[in-house]
CSV table of C-alpha atoms and ligand atoms in Angstrom, one decimal:
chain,number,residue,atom,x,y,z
J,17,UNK,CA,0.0,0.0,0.0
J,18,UNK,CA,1.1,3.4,-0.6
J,19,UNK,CA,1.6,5.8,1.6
J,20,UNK,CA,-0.7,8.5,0.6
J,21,UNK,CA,-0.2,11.9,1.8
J,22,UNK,CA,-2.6,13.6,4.8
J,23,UNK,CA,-4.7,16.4,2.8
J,24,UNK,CA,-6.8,19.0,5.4
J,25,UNK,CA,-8.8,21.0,3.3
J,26,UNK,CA,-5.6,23.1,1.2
J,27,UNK,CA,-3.0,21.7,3.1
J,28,UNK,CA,-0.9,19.1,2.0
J,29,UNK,CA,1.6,16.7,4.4
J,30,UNK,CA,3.2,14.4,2.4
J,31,UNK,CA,4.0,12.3,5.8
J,32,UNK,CA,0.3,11.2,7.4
J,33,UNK,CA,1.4,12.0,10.9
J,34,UNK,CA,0.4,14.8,13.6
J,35,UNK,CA,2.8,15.2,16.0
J,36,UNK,CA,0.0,15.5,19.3
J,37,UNK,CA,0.2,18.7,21.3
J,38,UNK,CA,1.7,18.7,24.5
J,39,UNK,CA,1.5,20.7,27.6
J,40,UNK,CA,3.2,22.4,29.3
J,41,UNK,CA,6.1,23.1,27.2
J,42,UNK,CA,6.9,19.6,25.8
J,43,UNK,CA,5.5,20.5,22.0
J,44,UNK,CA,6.8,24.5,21.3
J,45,UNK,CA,8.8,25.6,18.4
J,46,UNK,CA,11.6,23.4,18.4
J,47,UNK,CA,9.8,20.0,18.1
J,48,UNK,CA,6.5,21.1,16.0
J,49,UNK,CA,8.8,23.0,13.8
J,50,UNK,CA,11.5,20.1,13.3
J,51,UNK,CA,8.4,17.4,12.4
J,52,UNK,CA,7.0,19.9,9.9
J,53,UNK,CA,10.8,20.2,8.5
J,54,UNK,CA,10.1,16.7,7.8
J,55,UNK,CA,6.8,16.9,6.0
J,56,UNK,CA,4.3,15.9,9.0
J,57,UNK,CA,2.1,18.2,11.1
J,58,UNK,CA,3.7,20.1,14.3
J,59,UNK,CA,1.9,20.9,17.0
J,60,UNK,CA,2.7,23.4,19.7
J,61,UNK,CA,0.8,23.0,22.6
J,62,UNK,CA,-1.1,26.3,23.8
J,63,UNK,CA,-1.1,25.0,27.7
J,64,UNK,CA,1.4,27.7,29.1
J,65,UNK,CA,3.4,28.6,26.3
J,66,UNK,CA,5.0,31.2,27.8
J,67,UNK,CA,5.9,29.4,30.6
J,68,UNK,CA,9.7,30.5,30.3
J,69,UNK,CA,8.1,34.1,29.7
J,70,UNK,CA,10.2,36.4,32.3
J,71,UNK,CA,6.7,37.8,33.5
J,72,UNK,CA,4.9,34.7,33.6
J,73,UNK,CA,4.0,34.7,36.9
J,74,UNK,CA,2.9,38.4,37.3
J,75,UNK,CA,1.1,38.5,34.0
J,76,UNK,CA,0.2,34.9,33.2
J,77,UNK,CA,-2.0,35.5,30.0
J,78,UNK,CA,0.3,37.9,28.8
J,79,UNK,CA,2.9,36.0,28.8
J,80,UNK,CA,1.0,32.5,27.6
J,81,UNK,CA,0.2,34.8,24.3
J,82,UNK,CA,3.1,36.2,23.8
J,83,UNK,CA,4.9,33.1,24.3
J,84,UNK,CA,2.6,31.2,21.4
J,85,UNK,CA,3.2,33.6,19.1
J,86,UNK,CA,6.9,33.4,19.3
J,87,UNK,CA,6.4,29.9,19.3
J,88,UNK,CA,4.3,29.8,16.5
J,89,UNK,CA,6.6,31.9,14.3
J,90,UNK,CA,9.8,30.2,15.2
J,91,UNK,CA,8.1,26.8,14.4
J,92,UNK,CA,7.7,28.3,11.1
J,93,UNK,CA,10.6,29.5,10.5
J,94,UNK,CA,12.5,25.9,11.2
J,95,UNK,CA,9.9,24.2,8.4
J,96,UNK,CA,9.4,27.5,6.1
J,97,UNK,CA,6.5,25.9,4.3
J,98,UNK,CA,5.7,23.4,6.7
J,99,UNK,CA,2.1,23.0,8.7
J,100,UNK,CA,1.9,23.9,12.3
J,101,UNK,CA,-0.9,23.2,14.6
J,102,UNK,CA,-2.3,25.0,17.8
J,103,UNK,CA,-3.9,22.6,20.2
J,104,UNK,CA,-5.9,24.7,22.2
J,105,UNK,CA,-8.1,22.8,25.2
J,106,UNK,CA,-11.3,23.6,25.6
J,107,UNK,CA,-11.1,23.1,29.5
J,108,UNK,CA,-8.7,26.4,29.3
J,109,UNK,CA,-9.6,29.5,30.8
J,110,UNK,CA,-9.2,32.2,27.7
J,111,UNK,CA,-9.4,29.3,25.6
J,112,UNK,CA,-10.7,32.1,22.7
J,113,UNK,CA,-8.2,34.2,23.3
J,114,UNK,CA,-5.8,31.5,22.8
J,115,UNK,CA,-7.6,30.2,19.6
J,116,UNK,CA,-7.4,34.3,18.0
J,117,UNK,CA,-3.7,34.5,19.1
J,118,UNK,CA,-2.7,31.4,17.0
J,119,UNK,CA,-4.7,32.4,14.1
J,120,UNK,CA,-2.9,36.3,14.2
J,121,UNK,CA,0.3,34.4,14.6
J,122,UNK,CA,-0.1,32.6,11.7
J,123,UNK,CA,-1.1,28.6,12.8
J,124,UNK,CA,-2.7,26.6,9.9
J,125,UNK,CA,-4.5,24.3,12.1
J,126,UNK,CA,-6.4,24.0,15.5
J,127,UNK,CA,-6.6,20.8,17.5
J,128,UNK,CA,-9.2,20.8,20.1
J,129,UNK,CA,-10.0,18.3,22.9
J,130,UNK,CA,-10.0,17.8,26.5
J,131,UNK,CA,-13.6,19.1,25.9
J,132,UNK,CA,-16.0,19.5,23.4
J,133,UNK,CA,-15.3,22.4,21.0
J,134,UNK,CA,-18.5,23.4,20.3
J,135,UNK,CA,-18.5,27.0,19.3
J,136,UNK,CA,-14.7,26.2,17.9
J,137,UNK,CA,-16.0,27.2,14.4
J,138,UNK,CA,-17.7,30.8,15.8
J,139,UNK,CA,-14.0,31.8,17.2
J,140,UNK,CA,-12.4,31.0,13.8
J,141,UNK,CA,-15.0,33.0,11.6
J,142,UNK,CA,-13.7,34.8,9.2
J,143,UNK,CA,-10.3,32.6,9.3
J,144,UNK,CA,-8.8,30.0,6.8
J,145,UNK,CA,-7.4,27.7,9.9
J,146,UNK,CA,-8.7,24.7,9.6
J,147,UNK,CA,-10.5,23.2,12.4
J,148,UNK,CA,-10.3,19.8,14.0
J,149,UNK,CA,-12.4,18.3,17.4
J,150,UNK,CA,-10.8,15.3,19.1
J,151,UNK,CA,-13.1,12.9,20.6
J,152,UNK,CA,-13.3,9.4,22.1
J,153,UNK,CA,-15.8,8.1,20.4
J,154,UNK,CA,-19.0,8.1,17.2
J,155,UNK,CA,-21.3,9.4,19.7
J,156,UNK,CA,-19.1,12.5,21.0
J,157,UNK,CA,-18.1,13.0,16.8
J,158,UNK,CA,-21.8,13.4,16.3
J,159,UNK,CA,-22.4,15.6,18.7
J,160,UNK,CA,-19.7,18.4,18.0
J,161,UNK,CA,-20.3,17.7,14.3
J,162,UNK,CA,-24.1,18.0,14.5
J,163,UNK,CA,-23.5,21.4,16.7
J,164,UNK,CA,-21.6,22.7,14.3
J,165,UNK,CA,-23.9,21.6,11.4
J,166,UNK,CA,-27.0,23.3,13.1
J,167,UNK,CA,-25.8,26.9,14.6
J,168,UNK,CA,-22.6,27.4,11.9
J,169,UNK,CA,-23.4,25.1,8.7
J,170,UNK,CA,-19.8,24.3,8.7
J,171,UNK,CA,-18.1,20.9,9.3
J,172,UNK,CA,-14.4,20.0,10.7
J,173,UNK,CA,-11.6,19.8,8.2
J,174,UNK,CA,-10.5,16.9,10.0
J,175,UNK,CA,-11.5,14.6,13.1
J,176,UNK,CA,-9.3,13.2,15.5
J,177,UNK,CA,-10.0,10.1,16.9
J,178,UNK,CA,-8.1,9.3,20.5
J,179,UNK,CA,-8.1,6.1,22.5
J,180,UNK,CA,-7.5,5.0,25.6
J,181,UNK,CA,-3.6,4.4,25.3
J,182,UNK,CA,-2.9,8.2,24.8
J,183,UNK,CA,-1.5,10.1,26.8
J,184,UNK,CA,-2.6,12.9,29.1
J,185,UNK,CA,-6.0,13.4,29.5
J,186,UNK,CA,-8.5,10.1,28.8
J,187,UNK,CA,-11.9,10.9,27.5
J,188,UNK,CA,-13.2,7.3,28.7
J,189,UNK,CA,-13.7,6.3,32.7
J,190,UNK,CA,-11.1,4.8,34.5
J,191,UNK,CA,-13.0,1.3,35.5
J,192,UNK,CA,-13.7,0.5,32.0
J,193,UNK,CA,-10.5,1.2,30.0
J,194,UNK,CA,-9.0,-2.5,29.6
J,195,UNK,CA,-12.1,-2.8,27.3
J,196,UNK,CA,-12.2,0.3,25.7
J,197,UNK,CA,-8.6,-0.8,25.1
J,198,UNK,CA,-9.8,-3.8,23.5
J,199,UNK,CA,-12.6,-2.2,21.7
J,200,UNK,CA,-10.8,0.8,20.7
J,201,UNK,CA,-10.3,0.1,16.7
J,202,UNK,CA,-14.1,-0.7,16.3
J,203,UNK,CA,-14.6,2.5,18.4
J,204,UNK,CA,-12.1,4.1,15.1
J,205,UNK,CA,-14.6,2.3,12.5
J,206,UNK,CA,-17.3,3.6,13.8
J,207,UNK,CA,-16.1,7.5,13.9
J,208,UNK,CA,-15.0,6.9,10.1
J,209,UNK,CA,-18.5,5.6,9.8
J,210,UNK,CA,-20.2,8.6,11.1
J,211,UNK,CA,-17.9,11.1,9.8
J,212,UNK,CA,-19.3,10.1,6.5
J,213,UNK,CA,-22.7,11.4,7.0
J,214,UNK,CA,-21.0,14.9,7.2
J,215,UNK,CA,-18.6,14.9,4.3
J,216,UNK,CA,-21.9,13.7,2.1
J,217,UNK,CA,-23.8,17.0,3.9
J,218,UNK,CA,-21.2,19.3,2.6
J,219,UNK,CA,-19.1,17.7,0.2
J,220,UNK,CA,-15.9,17.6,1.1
J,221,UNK,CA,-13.4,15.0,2.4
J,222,UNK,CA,-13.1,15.4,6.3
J,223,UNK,CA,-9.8,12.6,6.9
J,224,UNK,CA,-9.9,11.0,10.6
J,225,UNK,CA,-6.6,10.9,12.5
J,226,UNK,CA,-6.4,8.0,15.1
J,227,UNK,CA,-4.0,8.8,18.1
J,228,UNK,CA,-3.3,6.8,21.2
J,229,UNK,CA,-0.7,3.9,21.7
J,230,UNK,CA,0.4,4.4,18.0
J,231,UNK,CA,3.8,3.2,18.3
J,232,UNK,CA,5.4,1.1,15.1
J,233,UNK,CA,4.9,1.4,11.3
J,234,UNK,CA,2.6,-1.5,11.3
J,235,UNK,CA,0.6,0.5,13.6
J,236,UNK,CA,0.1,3.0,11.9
J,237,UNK,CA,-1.1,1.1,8.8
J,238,UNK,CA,-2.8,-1.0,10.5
J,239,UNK,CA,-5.0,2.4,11.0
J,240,UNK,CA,-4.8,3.8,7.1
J,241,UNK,CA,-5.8,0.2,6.0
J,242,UNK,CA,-9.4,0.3,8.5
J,243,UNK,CA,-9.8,3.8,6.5
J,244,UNK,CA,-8.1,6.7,8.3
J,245,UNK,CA,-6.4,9.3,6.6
J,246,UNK,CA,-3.3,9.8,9.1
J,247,UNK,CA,-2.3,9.3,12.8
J,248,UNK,CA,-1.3,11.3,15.8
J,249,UNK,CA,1.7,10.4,17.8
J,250,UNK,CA,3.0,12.1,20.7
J,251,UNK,CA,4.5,9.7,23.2
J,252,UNK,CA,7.3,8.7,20.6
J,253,UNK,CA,7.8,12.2,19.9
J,254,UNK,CA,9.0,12.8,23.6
J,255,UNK,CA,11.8,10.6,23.0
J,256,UNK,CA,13.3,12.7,20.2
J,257,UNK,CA,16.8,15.2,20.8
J,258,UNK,CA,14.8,17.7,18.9
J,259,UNK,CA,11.2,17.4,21.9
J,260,UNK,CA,11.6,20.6,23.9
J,261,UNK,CA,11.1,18.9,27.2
J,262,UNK,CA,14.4,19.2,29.6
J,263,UNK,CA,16.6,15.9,29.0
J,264,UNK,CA,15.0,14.3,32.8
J,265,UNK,CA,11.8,14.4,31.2
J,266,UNK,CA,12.9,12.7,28.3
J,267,UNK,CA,15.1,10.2,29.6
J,268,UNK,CA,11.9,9.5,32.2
J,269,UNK,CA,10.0,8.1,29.1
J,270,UNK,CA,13.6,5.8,28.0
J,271,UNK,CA,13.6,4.3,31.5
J,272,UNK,CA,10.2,3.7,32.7
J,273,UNK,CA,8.7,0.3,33.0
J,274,UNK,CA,5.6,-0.7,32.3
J,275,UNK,CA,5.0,-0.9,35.7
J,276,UNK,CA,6.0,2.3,36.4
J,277,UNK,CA,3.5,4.1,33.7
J,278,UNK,CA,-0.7,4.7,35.9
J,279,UNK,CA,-3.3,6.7,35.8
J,280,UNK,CA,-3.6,9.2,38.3
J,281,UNK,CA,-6.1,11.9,38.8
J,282,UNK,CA,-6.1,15.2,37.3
J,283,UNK,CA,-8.1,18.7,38.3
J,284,UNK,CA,-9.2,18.4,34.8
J,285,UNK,CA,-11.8,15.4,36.0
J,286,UNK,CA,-10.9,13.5,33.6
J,287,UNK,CA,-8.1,10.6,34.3
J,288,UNK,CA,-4.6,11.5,33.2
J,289,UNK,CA,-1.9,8.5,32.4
J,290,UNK,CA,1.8,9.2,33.8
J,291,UNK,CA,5.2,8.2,35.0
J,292,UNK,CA,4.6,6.7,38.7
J,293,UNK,CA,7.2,9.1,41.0
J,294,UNK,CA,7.0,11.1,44.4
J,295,UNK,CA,4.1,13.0,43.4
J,296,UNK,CA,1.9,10.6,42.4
J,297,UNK,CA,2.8,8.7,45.0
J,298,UNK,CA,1.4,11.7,47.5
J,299,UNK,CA,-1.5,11.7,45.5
J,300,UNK,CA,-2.7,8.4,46.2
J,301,UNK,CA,-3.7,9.7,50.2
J,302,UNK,CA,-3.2,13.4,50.3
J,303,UNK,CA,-3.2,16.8,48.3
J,304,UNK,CA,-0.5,19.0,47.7
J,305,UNK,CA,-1.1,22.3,48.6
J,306,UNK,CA,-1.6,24.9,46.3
J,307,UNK,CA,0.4,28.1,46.4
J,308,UNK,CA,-0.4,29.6,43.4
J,309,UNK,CA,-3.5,29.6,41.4
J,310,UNK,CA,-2.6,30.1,37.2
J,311,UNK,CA,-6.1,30.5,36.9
J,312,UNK,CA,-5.7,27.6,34.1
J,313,UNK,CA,-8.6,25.3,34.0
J,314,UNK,CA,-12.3,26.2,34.0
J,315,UNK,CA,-13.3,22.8,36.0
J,316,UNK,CA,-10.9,23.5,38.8
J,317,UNK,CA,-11.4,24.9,42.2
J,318,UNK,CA,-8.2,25.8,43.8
J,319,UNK,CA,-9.7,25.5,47.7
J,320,UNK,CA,-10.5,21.8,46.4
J,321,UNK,CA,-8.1,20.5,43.7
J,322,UNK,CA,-5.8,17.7,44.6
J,323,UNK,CA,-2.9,19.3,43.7
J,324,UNK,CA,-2.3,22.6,41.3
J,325,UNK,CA,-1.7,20.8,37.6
J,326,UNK,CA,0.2,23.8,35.7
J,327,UNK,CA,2.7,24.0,38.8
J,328,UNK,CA,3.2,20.3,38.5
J,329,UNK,CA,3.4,20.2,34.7
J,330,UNK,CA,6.1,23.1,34.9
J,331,UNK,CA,8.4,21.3,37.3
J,332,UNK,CA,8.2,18.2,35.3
J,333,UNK,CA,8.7,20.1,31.9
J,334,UNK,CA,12.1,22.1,33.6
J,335,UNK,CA,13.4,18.6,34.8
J,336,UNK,CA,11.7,17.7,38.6
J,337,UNK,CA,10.8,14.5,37.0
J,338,UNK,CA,9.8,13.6,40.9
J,339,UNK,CA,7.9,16.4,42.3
J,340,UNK,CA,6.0,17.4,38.9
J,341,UNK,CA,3.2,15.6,36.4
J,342,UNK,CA,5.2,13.1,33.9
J,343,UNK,CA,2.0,12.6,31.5
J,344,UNK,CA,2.7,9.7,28.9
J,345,UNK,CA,1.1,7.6,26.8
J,346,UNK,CA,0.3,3.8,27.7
J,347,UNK,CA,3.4,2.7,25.5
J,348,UNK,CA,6.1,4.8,27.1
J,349,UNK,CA,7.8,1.8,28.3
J,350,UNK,CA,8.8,0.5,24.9
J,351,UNK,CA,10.7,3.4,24.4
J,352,UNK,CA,14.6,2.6,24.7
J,353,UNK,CA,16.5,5.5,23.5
J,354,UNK,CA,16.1,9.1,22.1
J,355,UNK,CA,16.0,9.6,18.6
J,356,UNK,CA,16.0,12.5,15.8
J,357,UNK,CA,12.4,13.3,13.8
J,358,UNK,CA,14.0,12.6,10.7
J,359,UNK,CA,14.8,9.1,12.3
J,360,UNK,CA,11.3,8.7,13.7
J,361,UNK,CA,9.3,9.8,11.1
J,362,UNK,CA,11.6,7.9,8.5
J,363,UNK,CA,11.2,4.8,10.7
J,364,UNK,CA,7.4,5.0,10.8
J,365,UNK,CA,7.3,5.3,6.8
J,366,UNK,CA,8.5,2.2,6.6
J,367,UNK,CA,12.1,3.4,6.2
J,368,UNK,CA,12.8,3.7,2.0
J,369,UNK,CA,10.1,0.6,1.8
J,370,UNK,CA,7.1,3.5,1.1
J,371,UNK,CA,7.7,6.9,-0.6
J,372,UNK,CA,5.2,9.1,-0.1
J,373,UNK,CA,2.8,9.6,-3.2
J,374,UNK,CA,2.9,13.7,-3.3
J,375,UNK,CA,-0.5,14.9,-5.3
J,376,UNK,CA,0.2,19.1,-6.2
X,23,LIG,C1,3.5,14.5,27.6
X,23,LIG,C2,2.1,14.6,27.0
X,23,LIG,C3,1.4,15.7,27.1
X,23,LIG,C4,0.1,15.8,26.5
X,23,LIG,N1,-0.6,17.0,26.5
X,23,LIG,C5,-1.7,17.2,25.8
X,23,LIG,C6,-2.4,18.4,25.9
X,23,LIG,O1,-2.0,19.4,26.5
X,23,LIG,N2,-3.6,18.5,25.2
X,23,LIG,C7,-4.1,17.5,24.5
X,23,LIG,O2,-5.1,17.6,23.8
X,23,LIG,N3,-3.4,16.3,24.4
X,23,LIG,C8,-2.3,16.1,25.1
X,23,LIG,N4,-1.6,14.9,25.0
X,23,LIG,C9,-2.1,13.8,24.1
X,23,LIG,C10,-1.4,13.8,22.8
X,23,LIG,O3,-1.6,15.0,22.1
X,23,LIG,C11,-1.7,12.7,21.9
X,23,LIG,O4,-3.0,12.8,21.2
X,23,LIG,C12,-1.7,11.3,22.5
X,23,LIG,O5,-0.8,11.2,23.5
X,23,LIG,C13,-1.4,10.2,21.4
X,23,LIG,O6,-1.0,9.0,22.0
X,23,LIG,P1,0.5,8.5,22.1
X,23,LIG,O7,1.1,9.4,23.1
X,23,LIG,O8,0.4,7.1,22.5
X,23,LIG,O9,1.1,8.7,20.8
X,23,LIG,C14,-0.4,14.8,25.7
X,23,LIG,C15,0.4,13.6,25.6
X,23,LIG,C16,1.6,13.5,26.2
X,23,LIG,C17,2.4,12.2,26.1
């Protein structure tokens, strides 16, 4: 089978891979712009992107904007005419502004999940980004998709389908994801399934990207042979020199064990899957107190939260591998040493086996 390339609306990557978003500070510049380089879709993560900001913590949104749009324009100039991403989550306080900030900066694409994006397509009005919800599952794709149908007669320009092996986040429940596991290509099937309903409604191709646990080449064909147009990978994409984690963070994902990767809770409300360490060790019979409030997430309530998540995603990000969040995907452990994109993203073409087929 040839590889065909991963077309959103105008834009064109010959390699069908999105490199996932990832907060805070693993996915800026330096790693969306360097998998663009190589012909698949970066994505800079707009959780605290100007984390390393000098004013972050007096002027937190300030700093967050500024910070993606430096990011944004960097990652551009490393691919020149490669596609960059924003993923923007809806759980976000000044998610919009976020979402207006990338488009100004010059994004092609917004990724939205942890959420449902509902009035996504009102922010981008009057914009050529192209749009793309990420849900769990057929019934959460018909929802956004049907919303969007009814109050904005406009579709997504692609779908992004995430399982239970991802990292981060889950959108499925905690006491049923060894079958969701299981079940999760029929879960893809059934997306592509529904997703056709729309591209008949307005006449255009709308691909679906699986992400979660996508690990080897056969993987990722496995997914393009049940009828998806491209995958999203981020847990591979830590273990890269070019990832703009610091080097603990990175060298957590080459060392842990299986054993070592669970799901712990997250202020989000949703569960989150990381690295076992100290903190979510504490986790499992206290909270940690908060000191500062970001002012991050809309579901979480400072005088309640178990612990403050942007705090621990920054110490992680900056190399307290113990104290901070280490969020990874289910295959983390099979990870055994760092690697550059080029290497990655020639490995998961199938090496020189599959050129891409490049339609202009
Ligand atoms: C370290 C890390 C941080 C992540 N942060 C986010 C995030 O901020 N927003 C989001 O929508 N998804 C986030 N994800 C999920 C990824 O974008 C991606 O869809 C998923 O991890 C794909 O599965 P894989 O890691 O098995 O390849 C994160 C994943 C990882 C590993």
């Amino acid at each position: 089978m040839n590889i065909k390339p991963l077309i959103i609306g105008d834009l064109i990557a010959k390699v069908p891979i999105i490199q996932g978003g990832m907060g805070v500070g693993v996915s800026l510049s330096n790693l969306a712009g360097n998998v663009a380089k190589n012909g698949a879709i970066g994505v800079i993560s707009a959780a605290h992107p100007g984390y390393m900001e000098e004013d972050f913590e007096k002027n937190t949104l300030a700093a967050n904007l500024r910070g993606l749009t430096k990011h944004i324009k960097k990652a551009k100039e490393i691919s020149l005419n490669g596609i960059i991403g924003v993923n923007a989550m809806v759980a976000m306080n000044n998610y919009i502004e976020h979402v207006k900030t990338a488009i100004e900066a010059g994004a092609d694409l917004i990724i939205s999940g942890a959420g449902l994006p509902l009035n996504l397509p009102e922010i981008t009005a009057g914009s050529s980004i192209k749009i793309a919800p990420i849900v769990s599952s057929a019934k959460a794709c018909k929802l956004v998709l049907s919303y969007w149908k009814k109050h904005f007669n406009r579709t997504a320009d692609a779908v992004i389908v995430e399982g239970p092996l991802a990292g981060g986040h889950l959108g499925f429940k905690k006491n049923n994801l060894d079958n969701d596991i299981v079940n999760f290509d029929k879960y893809v099937s059934a997306v592509i399934e529904e997703v056709k309903n729309f591209e008949k409604d307005f006449d255009k191709k709308i691909p679906v990207i699986v992400a979660g646990g996508v690990f080897t080449h056969e993987d990722m064909m496995r997914y393009l042979n049940l009828g998806a147009s491209g995958v999203q990978m981020a847990t591979r994409f830590v273990a890269t020199h070019e990832c703009d984690a610091h080097p603990n963070f990175k060298n957590a994902f080459v060392n842990c064990k299986k054993e070592d990767i669970e799901l712990t809770i997250s202020p989000v409300g949703m569960p989150g899957r990381a690295i076992r360490n100290k903190l979510t060790e504490t986790l499992k019979t206290q909270r940690v107190k908060i000191t500062k409030c970001y002012d991050c997430l809309i579901p979480c309530n400072p005088g309640t939260t178990p612990y403050c998540i942007s705090s621990a995603l920054i110490k992680s990000v900056k190399g307290d591998v113990e104290n901070g969040l280490v969020f990874c995907g289910g295959n983390a452990y099979r990870i055994d040493k760092l690697l550059y994109v080029k290497e990655l993203i020639d490995e998961m073409m199938g090496q020189s086996l599959a050129q891409p087929e490049i339609i202009i």
